[in-house]
Amino acid sequence: MTETLSHKRLIRLVRSPASDGVGVFCIRDAKTQTFYVFHEIPNDIGGRGFAVHRLGLGDLYHVRIGTPAQCSCECLGFLRHGNCKHIQGLLALAHAGKL
Ligand SMILES: [Zn+2]
């Protein structure tokens, strides 16, 4: 199992979306490990869009990755800081050629 470093977090693709479009990734930091189910959604405004579902809690985020200007997410972290672990994680997986 390979892990991709995204800042101080590790993101790991648990299930590849290659077969049916639905994937699972895990983001782990020093204290916690969180699993997310995701699938790519059609997006014609630039970048790539993903619906990301946090397992167990039901939180659903629409995450868009691409150039820095194209990146967006619906979580509090992005609203406050303009960046978040969902974007960083998906970007890391995309750059690693896993998406
Ligand atoms: Zn986010």
CSV table of C-alpha atoms and ligand atoms in Angstrom, one decimal:
chain,number,residue,atom,x,y,z
A,1,MET,CA,0.0,0.0,0.0
A,2,THR,CA,1.6,3.3,-1.1
A,3,GLU,CA,1.0,6.5,0.7
A,4,THR,CA,1.3,10.0,-0.8
A,5,LEU,CA,2.5,12.8,1.3
A,6,SER,CA,0.3,15.9,1.3
A,7,HIS,CA,1.9,18.5,3.6
A,8,LYS,CA,1.8,17.0,7.1
A,9,ARG,CA,-0.8,14.4,6.2
A,10,LEU,CA,-0.7,11.1,4.4
A,11,ILE,CA,-3.3,10.3,1.9
A,12,ARG,CA,-3.8,6.8,0.8
A,13,LEU,CA,-6.0,5.5,-2.0
A,14,VAL,CA,-7.9,2.6,-0.4
A,15,ARG,CA,-10.0,1.7,-3.3
A,16,SER,CA,-9.3,2.8,-6.9
A,17,PRO,CA,-12.2,4.5,-8.8
A,18,ALA,CA,-11.0,2.8,-12.0
A,19,SER,CA,-13.5,0.0,-12.1
A,20,ASP,CA,-16.9,1.7,-11.4
A,21,GLY,CA,-16.0,5.3,-10.7
A,22,VAL,CA,-16.3,5.0,-6.9
A,23,GLY,CA,-13.2,5.3,-4.9
A,24,VAL,CA,-12.2,5.4,-1.2
A,25,PHE,CA,-9.3,7.4,0.2
A,26,CYS,CA,-8.0,7.8,3.7
A,27,ILE,CA,-6.4,10.9,5.2
A,28,ARG,CA,-4.2,10.3,8.2
A,29,ASP,CA,-2.5,12.9,10.4
A,30,ALA,CA,-0.7,12.5,13.7
A,31,LYS,CA,-3.9,11.8,15.6
A,32,THR,CA,-6.7,10.7,13.3
A,33,GLN,CA,-7.5,8.6,10.3
A,34,THR,CA,-10.5,9.4,8.3
A,35,PHE,CA,-12.0,7.6,5.3
A,36,TYR,CA,-13.8,9.2,2.5
A,37,VAL,CA,-15.9,7.8,-0.4
A,38,PHE,CA,-15.6,9.8,-3.6
A,39,HIS,CA,-16.6,9.9,-7.2
A,40,GLU,CA,-15.9,12.3,-10.0
A,41,ILE,CA,-18.8,14.5,-11.1
A,42,PRO,CA,-19.2,16.3,-14.4
A,43,ASN,CA,-17.8,19.7,-14.3
A,44,ASP,CA,-17.6,22.2,-17.2
A,45,ILE,CA,-16.2,25.2,-15.4
A,46,GLY,CA,-12.6,24.1,-15.3
A,47,GLY,CA,-10.6,21.6,-13.3
A,48,ARG,CA,-12.0,18.3,-12.0
A,49,GLY,CA,-15.0,18.0,-9.7
A,50,PHE,CA,-15.5,15.4,-7.0
A,51,ALA,CA,-18.2,14.6,-4.6
A,52,VAL,CA,-16.5,13.5,-1.4
A,53,HIS,CA,-18.4,11.8,1.4
A,54,ARG,CA,-16.9,11.4,4.9
A,55,LEU,CA,-17.6,7.9,6.0
A,56,GLY,CA,-19.7,7.5,9.2
A,57,LEU,CA,-20.7,11.2,9.6
A,58,GLY,CA,-22.5,11.8,6.3
A,59,ASP,CA,-20.8,15.0,5.5
A,60,LEU,CA,-20.8,15.6,1.8
A,61,TYR,CA,-18.4,18.0,0.2
A,62,HIS,CA,-18.1,19.0,-3.4
A,63,VAL,CA,-14.5,19.5,-4.2
A,64,ARG,CA,-12.9,20.9,-7.3
A,65,ILE,CA,-9.3,20.6,-8.1
A,66,GLY,CA,-7.2,22.1,-10.9
A,67,THR,CA,-5.2,25.3,-11.0
A,68,PRO,CA,-5.0,27.2,-7.7
A,69,ALA,CA,-7.8,29.4,-9.0
A,70,GLN,CA,-10.0,26.4,-9.8
A,71,CYS,CA,-9.7,24.7,-6.5
A,72,SER,CA,-12.7,24.9,-4.2
A,73,CYS,CA,-14.4,23.0,-1.4
A,74,GLU,CA,-17.4,23.3,0.8
A,75,CYS,CA,-15.8,22.6,4.1
A,76,LEU,CA,-15.1,25.1,6.9
A,77,GLY,CA,-11.4,24.7,6.4
A,78,PHE,CA,-11.6,26.0,2.8
A,79,LEU,CA,-14.0,28.8,3.8
A,80,ARG,CA,-11.6,30.0,6.5
A,81,HIS,CA,-8.3,29.4,4.9
A,82,GLY,CA,-8.8,29.0,1.1
A,83,ASN,CA,-7.3,25.5,1.3
A,84,CYS,CA,-8.2,22.2,2.9
A,85,LYS,CA,-7.2,18.6,3.3
A,86,HIS,CA,-9.8,17.5,0.7
A,87,ILE,CA,-8.2,19.6,-2.0
A,88,GLN,CA,-4.7,18.8,-1.0
A,89,GLY,CA,-5.5,15.1,-0.8
A,90,LEU,CA,-7.2,14.9,-4.2
A,91,LEU,CA,-4.5,17.0,-5.8
A,92,ALA,CA,-1.8,14.7,-4.3
A,93,LEU,CA,-3.6,11.6,-5.7
A,94,ALA,CA,-4.2,13.3,-9.1
A,95,HIS,CA,-0.5,14.3,-9.3
A,96,ALA,CA,0.5,10.8,-8.4
A,97,GLY,CA,-1.6,9.5,-11.4
A,98,LYS,CA,-4.0,7.6,-9.2
A,99,LEU,CA,-7.2,9.4,-10.3
B,1,ZN,ZN,-12.5,20.7,2.1
